[in-house]
Short mmCIF file of N, CA and C in Angstrom, two decimals:
data_model
loop_
_atom_site.label_atom_id
_atom_site.label_comp_id
_atom_site.label_asym_id
_atom_site.label_seq_id
_atom_site.Cartn_x
_atom_site.Cartn_y
_atom_site.Cartn_z
N GLN O 1 11.78 7.22 -13.40
CA GLN O 1 11.32 5.96 -12.84
C GLN O 1 11.44 5.96 -11.33
N VAL O 2 10.54 5.25 -10.70
CA VAL O 2 10.58 5.05 -9.26
C VAL O 2 10.68 3.55 -9.01
N GLN O 3 11.64 3.16 -8.21
CA GLN O 3 11.77 1.77 -7.80
C GLN O 3 11.19 1.64 -6.40
N LEU O 4 10.35 0.64 -6.20
CA LEU O 4 9.67 0.44 -4.93
C LEU O 4 10.02 -0.94 -4.37
N VAL O 5 10.36 -0.97 -3.09
CA VAL O 5 10.70 -2.23 -2.44
C VAL O 5 9.92 -2.34 -1.13
N GLU O 6 9.07 -3.36 -1.05
CA GLU O 6 8.27 -3.59 0.15
C GLU O 6 9.03 -4.47 1.14
N SER O 7 8.68 -4.31 2.41
CA SER O 7 9.23 -5.16 3.46
C SER O 7 8.23 -5.20 4.61
N GLY O 8 8.45 -6.13 5.52
CA GLY O 8 7.63 -6.19 6.72
C GLY O 8 6.58 -7.27 6.74
N GLY O 9 6.45 -8.00 5.64
CA GLY O 9 5.48 -9.07 5.63
C GLY O 9 5.91 -10.23 6.52
N GLY O 10 5.00 -11.17 6.72
CA GLY O 10 5.33 -12.34 7.53
C GLY O 10 4.11 -13.10 7.95
N LEU O 11 4.29 -13.98 8.92
CA LEU O 11 3.22 -14.81 9.46
C LEU O 11 2.80 -14.27 10.82
N VAL O 12 1.50 -14.09 11.00
CA VAL O 12 0.99 -13.56 12.25
C VAL O 12 -0.33 -14.25 12.58
N GLN O 13 -0.64 -14.35 13.84
CA GLN O 13 -1.92 -14.94 14.24
C GLN O 13 -3.04 -13.92 14.10
N ALA O 14 -4.22 -14.43 13.93
CA ALA O 14 -5.39 -13.56 13.85
C ALA O 14 -5.46 -12.67 15.08
N GLY O 15 -5.79 -11.40 14.85
CA GLY O 15 -5.82 -10.44 15.93
C GLY O 15 -4.51 -9.69 16.12
N GLY O 16 -3.47 -10.16 15.47
CA GLY O 16 -2.17 -9.54 15.60
C GLY O 16 -1.98 -8.36 14.66
N SER O 17 -0.76 -7.83 14.66
CA SER O 17 -0.44 -6.65 13.87
C SER O 17 0.83 -6.85 13.06
N LEU O 18 0.90 -6.14 11.95
CA LEU O 18 2.11 -6.07 11.14
C LEU O 18 2.22 -4.66 10.59
N ARG O 19 3.44 -4.26 10.32
CA ARG O 19 3.66 -2.96 9.68
C ARG O 19 4.47 -3.18 8.41
N LEU O 20 3.86 -2.85 7.29
CA LEU O 20 4.55 -2.95 6.01
C LEU O 20 5.19 -1.61 5.68
N SER O 21 6.35 -1.69 5.06
CA SER O 21 7.03 -0.49 4.60
C SER O 21 7.36 -0.61 3.13
N CYS O 22 7.41 0.52 2.48
CA CYS O 22 7.76 0.57 1.06
C CYS O 22 8.79 1.69 0.89
N ALA O 23 9.97 1.32 0.44
CA ALA O 23 11.04 2.29 0.23
C ALA O 23 11.14 2.62 -1.25
N ALA O 24 11.22 3.92 -1.54
CA ALA O 24 11.26 4.38 -2.92
C ALA O 24 12.62 4.94 -3.27
N SER O 25 13.04 4.70 -4.48
CA SER O 25 14.27 5.29 -5.01
C SER O 25 14.02 5.70 -6.45
N GLY O 26 14.89 6.54 -6.95
CA GLY O 26 14.72 6.98 -8.33
C GLY O 26 14.21 8.41 -8.40
N ARG O 27 13.22 8.63 -9.24
CA ARG O 27 12.71 9.98 -9.45
C ARG O 27 12.10 10.54 -8.16
N THR O 28 11.69 11.77 -8.22
CA THR O 28 11.07 12.41 -7.07
C THR O 28 9.89 11.59 -6.57
N PHE O 29 9.88 11.36 -5.30
CA PHE O 29 8.84 10.53 -4.67
C PHE O 29 7.75 11.39 -4.06
N SER O 30 8.11 12.55 -3.56
CA SER O 30 7.20 13.33 -2.73
C SER O 30 6.05 13.96 -3.50
N ASP O 31 6.06 13.89 -4.84
CA ASP O 31 4.98 14.54 -5.58
C ASP O 31 3.95 13.55 -6.15
N ILE O 32 4.05 12.29 -5.78
CA ILE O 32 3.09 11.32 -6.30
C ILE O 32 2.32 10.64 -5.18
N ALA O 33 1.04 10.41 -5.42
CA ALA O 33 0.25 9.64 -4.47
C ALA O 33 0.73 8.19 -4.47
N MET O 34 0.53 7.54 -3.35
CA MET O 34 0.96 6.16 -3.20
C MET O 34 -0.22 5.29 -2.75
N GLY O 35 -0.14 4.02 -3.08
CA GLY O 35 -1.21 3.11 -2.69
C GLY O 35 -0.68 1.76 -2.28
N TRP O 36 -1.51 1.04 -1.57
CA TRP O 36 -1.26 -0.36 -1.26
C TRP O 36 -2.39 -1.19 -1.86
N PHE O 37 -2.01 -2.28 -2.48
CA PHE O 37 -2.96 -3.23 -3.05
C PHE O 37 -2.58 -4.62 -2.55
N ARG O 38 -3.47 -5.56 -2.70
CA ARG O 38 -3.16 -6.93 -2.28
C ARG O 38 -3.81 -7.93 -3.22
N GLN O 39 -3.20 -9.11 -3.27
CA GLN O 39 -3.74 -10.18 -4.09
C GLN O 39 -3.69 -11.49 -3.31
N ALA O 40 -4.87 -12.01 -3.03
CA ALA O 40 -4.99 -13.29 -2.34
C ALA O 40 -4.94 -14.43 -3.36
N PRO O 41 -4.58 -15.62 -2.91
CA PRO O 41 -4.52 -16.76 -3.84
C PRO O 41 -5.84 -16.98 -4.56
N GLY O 42 -5.76 -17.07 -5.87
CA GLY O 42 -6.95 -17.34 -6.65
C GLY O 42 -7.87 -16.14 -6.86
N LYS O 43 -7.43 -14.98 -6.40
CA LYS O 43 -8.27 -13.78 -6.54
C LYS O 43 -7.53 -12.69 -7.29
N GLU O 44 -8.29 -11.72 -7.75
CA GLU O 44 -7.68 -10.59 -8.44
C GLU O 44 -7.08 -9.62 -7.41
N ARG O 45 -6.14 -8.85 -7.88
CA ARG O 45 -5.53 -7.85 -7.02
C ARG O 45 -6.58 -6.78 -6.68
N GLU O 46 -6.58 -6.34 -5.43
CA GLU O 46 -7.59 -5.38 -4.99
C GLU O 46 -6.96 -4.22 -4.23
N PHE O 47 -7.66 -3.12 -4.22
CA PHE O 47 -7.26 -1.91 -3.53
C PHE O 47 -7.32 -2.11 -2.03
N VAL O 48 -6.33 -1.55 -1.32
CA VAL O 48 -6.32 -1.58 0.14
C VAL O 48 -6.38 -0.16 0.70
N ALA O 49 -5.43 0.69 0.29
CA ALA O 49 -5.37 2.04 0.84
C ALA O 49 -4.57 2.94 -0.09
N THR O 50 -4.82 4.24 0.02
CA THR O 50 -4.06 5.20 -0.76
C THR O 50 -3.87 6.47 0.05
N ILE O 51 -2.84 7.23 -0.30
CA ILE O 51 -2.55 8.48 0.38
C ILE O 51 -2.02 9.47 -0.65
N SER O 52 -2.41 10.73 -0.50
CA SER O 52 -2.01 11.75 -1.46
C SER O 52 -0.52 12.06 -1.36
N TRP O 53 -0.03 12.83 -2.31
CA TRP O 53 1.39 13.17 -2.36
C TRP O 53 1.82 13.92 -1.10
N SER O 54 0.91 14.68 -0.51
CA SER O 54 1.24 15.49 0.66
C SER O 54 0.97 14.78 1.97
N GLY O 55 0.39 13.60 1.91
CA GLY O 55 0.05 12.88 3.12
C GLY O 55 -1.37 13.11 3.60
N ASP O 56 -2.09 13.91 2.87
CA ASP O 56 -3.49 14.15 3.22
C ASP O 56 -4.38 13.10 2.55
N SER O 57 -5.62 13.15 2.89
CA SER O 57 -6.67 12.39 2.21
C SER O 57 -6.40 10.89 2.12
N PRO O 58 -6.07 10.22 3.21
CA PRO O 58 -5.97 8.77 3.12
C PRO O 58 -7.35 8.18 2.85
N SER O 59 -7.33 7.09 2.11
CA SER O 59 -8.57 6.43 1.75
C SER O 59 -8.36 4.92 1.86
N TYR O 60 -9.42 4.21 2.27
CA TYR O 60 -9.29 2.79 2.55
C TYR O 60 -10.41 1.98 1.92
N ALA O 61 -10.10 0.74 1.62
CA ALA O 61 -11.15 -0.20 1.25
C ALA O 61 -12.03 -0.45 2.48
N ASP O 62 -13.28 -0.70 2.25
CA ASP O 62 -14.20 -0.94 3.37
C ASP O 62 -13.74 -2.12 4.24
N SER O 63 -13.12 -3.09 3.62
CA SER O 63 -12.72 -4.30 4.34
C SER O 63 -11.61 -4.06 5.35
N VAL O 64 -10.89 -2.95 5.23
CA VAL O 64 -9.77 -2.69 6.13
C VAL O 64 -9.97 -1.41 6.94
N LYS O 65 -11.01 -0.68 6.65
CA LYS O 65 -11.24 0.60 7.32
C LYS O 65 -11.35 0.39 8.82
N GLY O 66 -10.64 1.22 9.58
CA GLY O 66 -10.65 1.11 11.03
C GLY O 66 -9.60 0.17 11.58
N ARG O 67 -8.99 -0.62 10.71
CA ARG O 67 -7.95 -1.57 11.15
C ARG O 67 -6.58 -1.22 10.58
N PHE O 68 -6.56 -0.69 9.36
CA PHE O 68 -5.31 -0.37 8.69
C PHE O 68 -5.12 1.14 8.64
N THR O 69 -3.85 1.57 8.68
CA THR O 69 -3.52 2.99 8.56
C THR O 69 -2.35 3.15 7.61
N ILE O 70 -2.56 3.99 6.60
CA ILE O 70 -1.49 4.30 5.64
C ILE O 70 -0.85 5.62 6.03
N SER O 71 0.46 5.70 5.87
CA SER O 71 1.17 6.94 6.17
C SER O 71 2.39 7.03 5.26
N ARG O 72 2.97 8.22 5.20
CA ARG O 72 4.17 8.38 4.39
C ARG O 72 5.11 9.37 5.04
N ASP O 73 6.38 9.21 4.73
CA ASP O 73 7.42 10.11 5.20
C ASP O 73 8.21 10.51 3.96
N ASN O 74 7.93 11.68 3.43
CA ASN O 74 8.56 12.09 2.17
C ASN O 74 10.06 12.33 2.34
N ALA O 75 10.47 12.74 3.51
CA ALA O 75 11.90 12.96 3.75
C ALA O 75 12.66 11.63 3.68
N LYS O 76 12.03 10.57 4.17
CA LYS O 76 12.66 9.25 4.16
C LYS O 76 12.28 8.44 2.93
N ARG O 77 11.40 8.99 2.11
CA ARG O 77 10.96 8.33 0.88
C ARG O 77 10.34 6.97 1.18
N THR O 78 9.49 6.94 2.16
CA THR O 78 8.82 5.69 2.52
C THR O 78 7.32 5.89 2.67
N VAL O 79 6.60 4.83 2.43
CA VAL O 79 5.18 4.78 2.72
C VAL O 79 4.93 3.50 3.51
N SER O 80 4.08 3.58 4.51
CA SER O 80 3.87 2.45 5.41
C SER O 80 2.40 2.09 5.49
N LEU O 81 2.17 0.86 5.88
CA LEU O 81 0.81 0.38 6.12
C LEU O 81 0.80 -0.35 7.46
N GLN O 82 0.21 0.27 8.46
CA GLN O 82 0.05 -0.36 9.77
C GLN O 82 -1.21 -1.18 9.75
N MET O 83 -1.09 -2.47 10.01
CA MET O 83 -2.22 -3.39 9.94
C MET O 83 -2.48 -3.97 11.32
N ASN O 84 -3.62 -3.66 11.89
CA ASN O 84 -4.01 -4.15 13.21
C ASN O 84 -5.23 -5.07 13.09
N SER O 85 -5.46 -5.81 14.13
CA SER O 85 -6.62 -6.72 14.18
C SER O 85 -6.71 -7.56 12.91
N LEU O 86 -5.61 -8.14 12.56
CA LEU O 86 -5.56 -8.90 11.30
C LEU O 86 -6.47 -10.13 11.34
N LYS O 87 -7.00 -10.43 10.17
CA LYS O 87 -7.91 -11.56 10.01
C LYS O 87 -7.33 -12.52 8.97
N PRO O 88 -7.73 -13.77 9.02
CA PRO O 88 -7.24 -14.72 8.01
C PRO O 88 -7.51 -14.25 6.58
N GLU O 89 -8.60 -13.55 6.38
CA GLU O 89 -8.94 -13.07 5.03
C GLU O 89 -8.04 -11.92 4.57
N ASP O 90 -7.17 -11.43 5.45
CA ASP O 90 -6.17 -10.43 5.04
C ASP O 90 -4.95 -11.09 4.40
N THR O 91 -4.89 -12.41 4.44
CA THR O 91 -3.77 -13.12 3.84
C THR O 91 -3.68 -12.83 2.36
N ALA O 92 -2.52 -12.36 1.92
CA ALA O 92 -2.34 -11.96 0.52
C ALA O 92 -0.90 -11.50 0.32
N VAL O 93 -0.55 -11.31 -0.93
CA VAL O 93 0.67 -10.60 -1.26
C VAL O 93 0.30 -9.11 -1.36
N TYR O 94 1.02 -8.28 -0.62
CA TYR O 94 0.73 -6.85 -0.57
C TYR O 94 1.74 -6.10 -1.45
N TYR O 95 1.19 -5.22 -2.27
CA TYR O 95 1.99 -4.45 -3.22
C TYR O 95 1.90 -2.95 -2.93
N CYS O 96 3.04 -2.31 -3.01
CA CYS O 96 3.12 -0.86 -2.94
C CYS O 96 3.08 -0.34 -4.37
N ALA O 97 2.41 0.80 -4.58
CA ALA O 97 2.29 1.33 -5.92
C ALA O 97 2.38 2.86 -5.92
N GLY O 98 2.98 3.40 -6.97
CA GLY O 98 3.11 4.84 -7.12
C GLY O 98 2.23 5.34 -8.26
N HIS O 99 1.51 6.43 -7.97
CA HIS O 99 0.56 6.97 -8.93
C HIS O 99 1.25 7.47 -10.19
N LEU O 100 0.51 7.41 -11.30
CA LEU O 100 1.05 7.82 -12.59
C LEU O 100 1.30 9.33 -12.65
N SER O 101 0.39 10.12 -12.05
CA SER O 101 0.45 11.58 -12.20
C SER O 101 0.91 12.24 -10.91
N ALA O 102 1.57 13.37 -11.08
CA ALA O 102 2.05 14.12 -9.93
C ALA O 102 0.92 14.91 -9.28
N TYR O 103 1.06 15.10 -8.00
CA TYR O 103 0.17 15.95 -7.20
C TYR O 103 -1.29 15.47 -7.20
N GLY O 104 -1.47 14.17 -7.29
CA GLY O 104 -2.83 13.62 -7.24
C GLY O 104 -3.21 13.23 -5.82
N LYS O 105 -4.50 12.98 -5.64
CA LYS O 105 -5.01 12.59 -4.33
C LYS O 105 -4.88 11.10 -4.08
N GLY O 106 -4.62 10.35 -5.10
CA GLY O 106 -4.62 8.91 -4.96
C GLY O 106 -5.93 8.36 -5.48
N SER O 107 -5.93 7.06 -5.70
CA SER O 107 -7.09 6.45 -6.35
C SER O 107 -7.17 4.97 -6.00
N PRO O 108 -8.34 4.41 -5.94
CA PRO O 108 -8.47 2.96 -5.74
C PRO O 108 -8.32 2.17 -7.04
N ASP O 109 -8.15 2.87 -8.15
CA ASP O 109 -8.09 2.22 -9.46
C ASP O 109 -6.64 1.85 -9.80
N GLN O 110 -6.40 0.58 -9.98
CA GLN O 110 -5.04 0.12 -10.24
C GLN O 110 -4.44 0.72 -11.50
N SER O 111 -5.28 1.02 -12.47
CA SER O 111 -4.79 1.55 -13.74
C SER O 111 -4.21 2.95 -13.59
N ASP O 112 -4.45 3.59 -12.46
CA ASP O 112 -3.90 4.93 -12.21
C ASP O 112 -2.48 4.88 -11.67
N TYR O 113 -2.00 3.67 -11.40
CA TYR O 113 -0.67 3.50 -10.80
C TYR O 113 0.31 2.94 -11.83
N TYR O 114 1.46 3.57 -11.87
CA TYR O 114 2.46 3.22 -12.88
C TYR O 114 3.63 2.44 -12.30
N TYR O 115 3.96 2.72 -11.05
CA TYR O 115 5.12 2.09 -10.41
C TYR O 115 4.64 1.05 -9.41
N TRP O 116 5.26 -0.13 -9.46
CA TRP O 116 4.83 -1.23 -8.58
C TRP O 116 6.05 -1.91 -7.96
N GLY O 117 5.89 -2.30 -6.70
CA GLY O 117 6.91 -3.10 -6.06
C GLY O 117 6.73 -4.57 -6.37
N GLN O 118 7.58 -5.40 -5.82
CA GLN O 118 7.55 -6.83 -6.11
C GLN O 118 6.60 -7.59 -5.18
N GLY O 119 6.15 -6.92 -4.13
CA GLY O 119 5.19 -7.53 -3.23
C GLY O 119 5.84 -8.17 -2.01
N THR O 120 5.08 -8.24 -0.93
CA THR O 120 5.52 -8.91 0.29
C THR O 120 4.36 -9.75 0.81
N GLN O 121 4.66 -10.96 1.23
CA GLN O 121 3.61 -11.90 1.65
C GLN O 121 3.19 -11.65 3.09
N VAL O 122 1.90 -11.58 3.28
CA VAL O 122 1.32 -11.51 4.62
C VAL O 122 0.41 -12.72 4.80
N THR O 123 0.67 -13.49 5.84
CA THR O 123 -0.14 -14.66 6.13
C THR O 123 -0.68 -14.56 7.54
N VAL O 124 -2.00 -14.64 7.67
CA VAL O 124 -2.65 -14.55 8.96
C VAL O 124 -3.28 -15.90 9.28
N SER O 125 -2.83 -16.51 10.34
CA SER O 125 -3.33 -17.82 10.73
C SER O 125 -4.49 -17.68 11.71
N SER O 126 -5.41 -18.62 11.63
CA SER O 126 -6.59 -18.57 12.50
C SER O 126 -6.35 -19.28 13.81
#
């Protein structure tokens, strides 16, 4: 099992930045792809970004491409999401997720992720 704990959420004005972090404990972390997802009020949870087990091949939703950057530090067992140029429509609860299979590239499909954090709230004011 992998336990995931997100941090770094908060309230920020439009155009501002936040950095989310996800700390992992439990089983080996460095061999699984990681992802970030978000769920806005009244909407379904959606894909934000993913990164492979080795840190290669980051992938982003079109809505955040060019503004968000996913990264990981396997030695520290963390994955981060740097969010710049935030917009009110980025307001959501952000979830960190660990892929079901080892040595994968990551995926935008939520069903491919087995481990989930409790989420951290990001609110962007206009």
